[in-house]
Tab-separated table of C-alpha atoms and ligand atoms in Angstrom:
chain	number	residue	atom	x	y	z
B	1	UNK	CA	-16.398	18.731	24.317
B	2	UNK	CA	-17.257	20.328	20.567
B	3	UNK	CA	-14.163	21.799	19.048
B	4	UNK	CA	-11.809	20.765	21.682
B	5	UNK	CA	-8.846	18.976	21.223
B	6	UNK	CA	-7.077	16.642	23.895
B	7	UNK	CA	-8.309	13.406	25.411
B	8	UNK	CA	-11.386	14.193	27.143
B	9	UNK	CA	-12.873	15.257	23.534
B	10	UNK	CA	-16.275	13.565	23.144
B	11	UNK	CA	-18.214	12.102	19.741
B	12	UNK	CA	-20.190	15.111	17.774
B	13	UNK	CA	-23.557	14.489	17.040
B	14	UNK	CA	-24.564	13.188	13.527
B	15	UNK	CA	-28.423	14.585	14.327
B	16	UNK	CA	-29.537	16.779	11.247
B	17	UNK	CA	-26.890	16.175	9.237
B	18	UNK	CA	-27.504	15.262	5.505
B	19	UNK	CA	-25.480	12.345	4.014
B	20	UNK	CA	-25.649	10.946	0.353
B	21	UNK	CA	-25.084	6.926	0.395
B	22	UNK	CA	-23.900	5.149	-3.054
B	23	UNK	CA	-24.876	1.653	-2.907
B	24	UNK	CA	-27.078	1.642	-0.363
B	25	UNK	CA	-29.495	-1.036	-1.845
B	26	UNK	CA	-27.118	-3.830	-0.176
B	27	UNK	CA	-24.663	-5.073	2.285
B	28	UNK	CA	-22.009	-2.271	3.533
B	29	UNK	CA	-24.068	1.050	1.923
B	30	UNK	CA	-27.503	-0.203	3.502
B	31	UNK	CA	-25.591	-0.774	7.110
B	32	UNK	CA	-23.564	2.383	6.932
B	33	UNK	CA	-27.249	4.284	5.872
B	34	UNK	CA	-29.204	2.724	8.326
B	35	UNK	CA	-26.498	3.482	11.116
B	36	UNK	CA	-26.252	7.218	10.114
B	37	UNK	CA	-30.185	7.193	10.005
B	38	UNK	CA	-29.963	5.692	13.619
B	39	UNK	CA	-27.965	8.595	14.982
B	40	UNK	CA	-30.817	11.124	13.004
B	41	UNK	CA	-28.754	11.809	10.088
B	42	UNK	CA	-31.159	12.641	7.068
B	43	UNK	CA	-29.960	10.217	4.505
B	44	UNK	CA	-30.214	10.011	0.591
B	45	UNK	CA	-30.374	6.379	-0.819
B	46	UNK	CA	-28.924	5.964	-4.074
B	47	UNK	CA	-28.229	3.105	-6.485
B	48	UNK	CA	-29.780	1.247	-9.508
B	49	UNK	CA	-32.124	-1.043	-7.501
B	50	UNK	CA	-34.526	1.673	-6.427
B	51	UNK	CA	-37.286	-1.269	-5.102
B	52	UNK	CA	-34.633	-1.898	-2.620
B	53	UNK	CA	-34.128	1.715	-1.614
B	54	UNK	CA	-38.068	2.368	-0.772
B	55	UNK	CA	-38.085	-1.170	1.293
B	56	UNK	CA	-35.211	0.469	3.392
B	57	UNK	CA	-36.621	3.537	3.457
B	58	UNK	CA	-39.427	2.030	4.238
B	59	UNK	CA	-37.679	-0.173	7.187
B	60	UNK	CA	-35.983	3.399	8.396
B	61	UNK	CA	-39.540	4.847	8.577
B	62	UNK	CA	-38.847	7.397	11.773
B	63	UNK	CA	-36.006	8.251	9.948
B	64	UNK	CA	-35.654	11.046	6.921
B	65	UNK	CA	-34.856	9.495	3.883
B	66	UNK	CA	-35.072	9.714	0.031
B	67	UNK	CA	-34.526	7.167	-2.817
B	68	UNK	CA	-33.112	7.837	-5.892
B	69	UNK	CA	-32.125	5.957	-8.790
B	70	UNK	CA	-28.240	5.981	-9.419
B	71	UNK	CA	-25.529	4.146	-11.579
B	72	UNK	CA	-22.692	5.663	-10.655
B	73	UNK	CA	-21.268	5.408	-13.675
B	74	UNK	CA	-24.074	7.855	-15.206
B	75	UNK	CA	-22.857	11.535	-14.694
B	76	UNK	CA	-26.114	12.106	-15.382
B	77	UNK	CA	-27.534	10.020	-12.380
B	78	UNK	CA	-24.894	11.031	-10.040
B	79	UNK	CA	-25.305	14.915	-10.640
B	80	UNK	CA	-29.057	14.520	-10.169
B	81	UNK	CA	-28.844	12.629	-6.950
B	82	UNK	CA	-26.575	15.479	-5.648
B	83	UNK	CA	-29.233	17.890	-7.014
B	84	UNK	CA	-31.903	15.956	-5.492
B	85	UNK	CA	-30.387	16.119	-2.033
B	86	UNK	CA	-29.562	19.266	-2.327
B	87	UNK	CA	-33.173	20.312	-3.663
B	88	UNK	CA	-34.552	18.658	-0.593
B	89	UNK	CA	-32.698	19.447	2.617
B	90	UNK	CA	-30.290	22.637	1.425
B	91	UNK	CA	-27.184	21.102	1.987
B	92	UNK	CA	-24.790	17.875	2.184
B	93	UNK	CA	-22.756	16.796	5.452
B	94	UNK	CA	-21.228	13.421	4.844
B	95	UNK	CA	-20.952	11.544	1.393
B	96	UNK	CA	-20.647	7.983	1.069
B	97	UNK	CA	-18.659	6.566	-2.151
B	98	UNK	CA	-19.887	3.219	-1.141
B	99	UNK	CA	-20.649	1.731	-4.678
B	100	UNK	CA	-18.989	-1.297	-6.078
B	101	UNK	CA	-18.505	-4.775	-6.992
B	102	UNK	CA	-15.242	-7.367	-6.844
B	103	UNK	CA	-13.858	-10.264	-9.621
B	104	UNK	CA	-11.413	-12.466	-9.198
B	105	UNK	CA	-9.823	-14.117	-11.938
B	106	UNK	CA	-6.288	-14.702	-13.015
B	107	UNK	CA	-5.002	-11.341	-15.785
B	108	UNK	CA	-4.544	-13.889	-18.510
B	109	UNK	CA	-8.246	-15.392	-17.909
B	110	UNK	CA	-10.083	-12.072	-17.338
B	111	UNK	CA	-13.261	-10.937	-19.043
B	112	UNK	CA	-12.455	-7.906	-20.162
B	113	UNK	CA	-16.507	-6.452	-20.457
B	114	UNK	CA	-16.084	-7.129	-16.299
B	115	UNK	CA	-12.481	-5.394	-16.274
B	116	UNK	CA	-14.142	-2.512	-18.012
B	117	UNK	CA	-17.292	-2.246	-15.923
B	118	UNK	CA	-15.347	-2.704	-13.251
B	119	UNK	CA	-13.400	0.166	-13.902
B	120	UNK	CA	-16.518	2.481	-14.800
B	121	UNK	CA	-17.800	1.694	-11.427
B	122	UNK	CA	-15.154	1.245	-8.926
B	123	UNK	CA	-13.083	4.147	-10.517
B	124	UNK	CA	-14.787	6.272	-12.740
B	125	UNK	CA	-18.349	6.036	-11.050
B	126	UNK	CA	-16.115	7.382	-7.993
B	127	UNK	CA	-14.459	10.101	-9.615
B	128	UNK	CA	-18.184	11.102	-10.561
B	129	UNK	CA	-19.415	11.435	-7.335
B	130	UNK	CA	-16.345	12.929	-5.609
B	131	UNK	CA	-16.527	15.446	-8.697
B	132	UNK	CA	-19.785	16.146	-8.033
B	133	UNK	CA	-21.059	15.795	-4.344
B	134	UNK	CA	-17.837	17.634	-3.207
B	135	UNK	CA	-18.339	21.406	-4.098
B	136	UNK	CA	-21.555	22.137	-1.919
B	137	UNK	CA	-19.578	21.179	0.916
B	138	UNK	CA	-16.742	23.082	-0.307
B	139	UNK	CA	-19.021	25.765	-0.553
B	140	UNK	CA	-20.124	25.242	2.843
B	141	UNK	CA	-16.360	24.605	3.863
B	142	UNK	CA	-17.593	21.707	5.809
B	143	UNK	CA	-18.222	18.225	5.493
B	144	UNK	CA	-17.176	14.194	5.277
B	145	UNK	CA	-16.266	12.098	2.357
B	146	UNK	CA	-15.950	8.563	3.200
B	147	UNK	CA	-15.297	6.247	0.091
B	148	UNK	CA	-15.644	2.609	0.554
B	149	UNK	CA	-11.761	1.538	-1.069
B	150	UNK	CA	-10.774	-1.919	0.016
B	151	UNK	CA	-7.857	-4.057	1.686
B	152	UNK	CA	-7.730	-5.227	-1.757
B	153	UNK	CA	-6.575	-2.204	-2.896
B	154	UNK	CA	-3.557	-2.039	0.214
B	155	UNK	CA	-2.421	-5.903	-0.351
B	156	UNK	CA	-2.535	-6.937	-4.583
B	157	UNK	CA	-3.320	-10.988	-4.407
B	158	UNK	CA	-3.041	-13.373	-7.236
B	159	UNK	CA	-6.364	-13.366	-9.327
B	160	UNK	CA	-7.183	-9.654	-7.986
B	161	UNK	CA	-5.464	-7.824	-10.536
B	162	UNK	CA	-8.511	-5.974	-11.587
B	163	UNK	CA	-10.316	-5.313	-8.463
B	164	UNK	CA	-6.908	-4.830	-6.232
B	165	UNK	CA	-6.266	-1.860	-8.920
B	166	UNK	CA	-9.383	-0.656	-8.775
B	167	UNK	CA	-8.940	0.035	-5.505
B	168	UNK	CA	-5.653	0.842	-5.352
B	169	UNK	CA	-7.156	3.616	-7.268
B	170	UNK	CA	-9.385	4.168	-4.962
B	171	UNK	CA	-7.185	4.595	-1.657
B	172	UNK	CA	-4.963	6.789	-4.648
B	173	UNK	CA	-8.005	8.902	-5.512
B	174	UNK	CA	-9.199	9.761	-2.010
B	175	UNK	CA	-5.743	10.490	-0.205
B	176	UNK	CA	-5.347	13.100	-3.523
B	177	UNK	CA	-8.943	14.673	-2.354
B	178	UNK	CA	-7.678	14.652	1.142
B	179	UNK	CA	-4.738	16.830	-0.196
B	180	UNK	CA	-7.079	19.241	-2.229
B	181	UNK	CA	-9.984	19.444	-0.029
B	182	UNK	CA	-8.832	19.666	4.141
B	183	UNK	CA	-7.340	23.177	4.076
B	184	UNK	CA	-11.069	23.833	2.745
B	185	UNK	CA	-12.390	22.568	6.009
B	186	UNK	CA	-13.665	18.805	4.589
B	187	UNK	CA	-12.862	15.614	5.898
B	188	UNK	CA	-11.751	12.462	3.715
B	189	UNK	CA	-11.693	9.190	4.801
B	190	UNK	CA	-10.360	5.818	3.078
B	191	UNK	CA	-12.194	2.362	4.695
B	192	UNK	CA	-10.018	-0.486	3.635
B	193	UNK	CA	-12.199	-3.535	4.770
B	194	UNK	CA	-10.995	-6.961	4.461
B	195	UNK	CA	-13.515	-10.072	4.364
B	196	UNK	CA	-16.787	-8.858	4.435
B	197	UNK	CA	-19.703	-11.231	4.249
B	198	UNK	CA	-22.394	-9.562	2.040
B	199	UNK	CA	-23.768	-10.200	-1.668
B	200	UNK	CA	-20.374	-8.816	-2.890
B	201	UNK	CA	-19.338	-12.419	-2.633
B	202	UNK	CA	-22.086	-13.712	-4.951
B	203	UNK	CA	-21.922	-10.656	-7.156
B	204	UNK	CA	-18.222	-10.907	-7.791
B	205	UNK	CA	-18.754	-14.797	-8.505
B	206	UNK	CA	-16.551	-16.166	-6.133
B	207	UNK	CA	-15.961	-20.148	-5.836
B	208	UNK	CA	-16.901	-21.299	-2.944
B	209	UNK	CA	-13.204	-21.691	-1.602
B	210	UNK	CA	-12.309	-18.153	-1.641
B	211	UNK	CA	-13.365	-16.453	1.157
B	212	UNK	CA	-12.941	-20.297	4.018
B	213	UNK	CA	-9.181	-19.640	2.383
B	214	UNK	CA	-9.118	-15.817	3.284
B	215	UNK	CA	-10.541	-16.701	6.554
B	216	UNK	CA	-8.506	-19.684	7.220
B	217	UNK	CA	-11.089	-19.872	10.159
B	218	UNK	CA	-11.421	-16.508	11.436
B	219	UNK	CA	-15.125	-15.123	11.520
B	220	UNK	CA	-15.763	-12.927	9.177
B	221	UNK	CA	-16.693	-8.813	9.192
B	222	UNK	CA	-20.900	-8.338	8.585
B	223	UNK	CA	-21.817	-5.178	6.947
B	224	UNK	CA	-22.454	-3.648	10.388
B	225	UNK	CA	-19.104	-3.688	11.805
B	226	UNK	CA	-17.919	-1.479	8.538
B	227	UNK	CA	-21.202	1.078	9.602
B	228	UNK	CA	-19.570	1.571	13.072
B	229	UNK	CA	-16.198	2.509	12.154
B	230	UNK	CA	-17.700	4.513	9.990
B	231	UNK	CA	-20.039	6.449	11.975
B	232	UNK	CA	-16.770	6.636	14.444
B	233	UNK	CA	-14.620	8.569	11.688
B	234	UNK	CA	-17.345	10.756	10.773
B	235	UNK	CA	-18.433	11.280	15.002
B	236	UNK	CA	-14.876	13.152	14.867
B	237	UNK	CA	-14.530	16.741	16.088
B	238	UNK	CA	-13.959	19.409	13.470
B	239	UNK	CA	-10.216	19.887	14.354
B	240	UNK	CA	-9.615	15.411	13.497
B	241	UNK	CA	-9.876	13.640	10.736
B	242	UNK	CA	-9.280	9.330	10.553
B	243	UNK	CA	-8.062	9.403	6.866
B	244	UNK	CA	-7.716	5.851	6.482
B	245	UNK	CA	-9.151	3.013	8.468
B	246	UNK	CA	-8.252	-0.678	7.958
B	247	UNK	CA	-10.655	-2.885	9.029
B	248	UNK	CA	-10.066	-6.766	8.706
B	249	UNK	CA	-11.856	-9.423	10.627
B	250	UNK	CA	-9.464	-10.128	13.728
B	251	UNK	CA	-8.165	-13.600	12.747
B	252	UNK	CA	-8.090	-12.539	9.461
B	253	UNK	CA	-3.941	-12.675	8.668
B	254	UNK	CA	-4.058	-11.713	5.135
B	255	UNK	CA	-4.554	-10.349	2.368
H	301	LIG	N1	-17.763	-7.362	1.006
H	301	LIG	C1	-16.448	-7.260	1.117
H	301	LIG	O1	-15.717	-8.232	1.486
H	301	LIG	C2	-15.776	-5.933	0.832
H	301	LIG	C3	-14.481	-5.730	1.330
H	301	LIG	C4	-13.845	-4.522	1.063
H	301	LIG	C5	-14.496	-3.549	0.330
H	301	LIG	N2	-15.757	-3.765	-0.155
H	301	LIG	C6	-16.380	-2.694	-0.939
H	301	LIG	O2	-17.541	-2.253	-0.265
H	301	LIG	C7	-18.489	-1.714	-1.209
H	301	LIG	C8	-19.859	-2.320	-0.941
H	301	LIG	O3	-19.763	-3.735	-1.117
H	301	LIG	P1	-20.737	-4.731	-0.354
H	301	LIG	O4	-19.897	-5.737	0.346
H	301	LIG	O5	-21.757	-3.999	0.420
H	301	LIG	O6	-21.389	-5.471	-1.620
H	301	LIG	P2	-22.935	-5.602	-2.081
H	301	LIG	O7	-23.758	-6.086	-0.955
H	301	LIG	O8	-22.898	-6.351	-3.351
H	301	LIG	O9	-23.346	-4.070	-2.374
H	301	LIG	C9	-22.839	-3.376	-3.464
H	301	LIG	C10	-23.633	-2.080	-3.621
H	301	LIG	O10	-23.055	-1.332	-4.714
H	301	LIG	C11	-24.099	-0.941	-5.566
H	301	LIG	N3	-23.643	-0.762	-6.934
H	301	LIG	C12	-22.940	-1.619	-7.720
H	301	LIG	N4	-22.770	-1.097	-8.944
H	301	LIG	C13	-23.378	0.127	-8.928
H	301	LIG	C14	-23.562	1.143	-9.877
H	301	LIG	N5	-23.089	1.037	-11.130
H	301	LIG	N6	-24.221	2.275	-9.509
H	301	LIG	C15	-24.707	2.398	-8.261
H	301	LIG	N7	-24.582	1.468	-7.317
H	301	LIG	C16	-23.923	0.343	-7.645
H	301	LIG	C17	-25.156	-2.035	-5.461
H	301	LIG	O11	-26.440	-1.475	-5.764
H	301	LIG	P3	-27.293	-1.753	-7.091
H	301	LIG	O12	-26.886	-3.084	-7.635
H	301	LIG	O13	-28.713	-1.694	-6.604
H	301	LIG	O14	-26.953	-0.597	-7.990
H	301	LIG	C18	-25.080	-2.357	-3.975
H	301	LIG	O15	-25.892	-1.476	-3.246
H	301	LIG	C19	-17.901	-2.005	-2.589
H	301	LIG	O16	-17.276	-0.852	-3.083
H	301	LIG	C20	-16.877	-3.106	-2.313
H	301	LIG	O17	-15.849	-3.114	-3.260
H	301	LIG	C21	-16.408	-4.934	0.105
């Protein structure tokens, strides 16, 4: 029942919506774009690999979609791919802060050109597109950020300084926009995922015993399982918003 509160309140439709995906050229970002898609959200894909975003596109074809070339860490990039979703279907519904990568070294060991792109990405690239896919739904007083934080950035481990504060940052950053922006009618929502299997493992270099010794036998999350809670937290009626969902593989004791 739209609008209604109480128990017998249903899932809204996503059908029509707009949404702007960061990362969506792999793992988490491509799930959470093709499950929005699914439900007949119109869906911008953005991120540097753009050969990847037209082979998705091209795999949602049914679906309304557009590709665009984004490094988050570009203002540039990120104020155009706003622009361009704007430009194209008037409006934006539900933003995705999806981009990012992990590295796991010891503080006294790090490589600090990965600490620093690391930062660019997972922080400031976020702060970009908070800063600028925010005000048309401000504008609109309506919408859903979701931004893709971590359970890294809930529970610090040994060798995740940089990531963990990255997105400790993150989780910091969005309950702050949570603050500023629900009075004005939009949504936030943290996703704190624990082990998810993806190239996020390969990217971030990891030896092959971290994630057996996360799992310690548990099966893993798949970038699918992240899309659903998503599109759960942004199926909410306008009076309810999930601001922060943890979502570790069941076994999965810690971090
Ligand atoms: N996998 C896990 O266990 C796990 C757990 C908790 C949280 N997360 C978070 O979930 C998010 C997605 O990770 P994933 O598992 O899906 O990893 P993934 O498969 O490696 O995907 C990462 C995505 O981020 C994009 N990206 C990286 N740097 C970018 C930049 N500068 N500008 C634009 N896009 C950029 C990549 O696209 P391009 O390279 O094409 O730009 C790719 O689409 C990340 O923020 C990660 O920290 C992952």
């Amino acid at each position: 029942m739209t609008g209604e509160t109480g128990v017998t309140g249903g899932l809204e439709s996503l059908r029509g919506k707009v949404a702007l995906v960061t990362g969506a050229s792999s793992g988490i970002g491509e799930a959470i774009s093709e499950a929005l898609a699914r439900e007949g959200a119109r869906v911008t894909l953005a991120a540097r690999r753009v050969e990847r975003l037209h082979a998705l596109a091209k795999r949602l074809a049914g679906a309304e979609t557009l590709a665009v070339e984004c490094d988050v860490r570009d203002e540039e990039h990120v104020k155009n791919a706003v622009a361009r979703t704007l430009e194209r279907w008037g409006q934006l519904d539900i933003l995705v802060a999806n981009a990012g990568f992990g590295y796991r070294k010891p503080t006294v060991e790090g490589d600090t050109a990965i600490w620093k792109d690391m930062i660019d990405t997972n922080v400031y690239g976020l702060l970009l597109t908070l800063k600028h896919g925010v005000p048309p739904m401000l504008e609109r007083k309506s919408g859903h950020v979701v931004v893709m934080s971590s359970i890294a950035g809930v529970v610090a481990t040994p060798g995740g300084g940089a990531y963990c504060g990255s997105k400790a940052a993150a989780s910091a950053i969005t309950d702050a926009l949570r603050m500023e922006v629900g009075p004005q009618g939009v949504a936030v929502t943290a996703v704190e995922p624990g082990v998810v299997i993806s190239e996020f493992q390969s990217v971030a270099g990891y030896a092959p015993d971290i994630v057996p010794n996360m799992l310690k036998g548990a099966t893993p999350l798949y970038p699918p399982d992240v899309a659903r809670a998503v599109l759960f937290a942004c199926q909410q009626p306008v009076n309810a918003a999930i601001n922060e969902l943890i979502i570790r593989p069941r076994g999965q004791v810690y971090p």
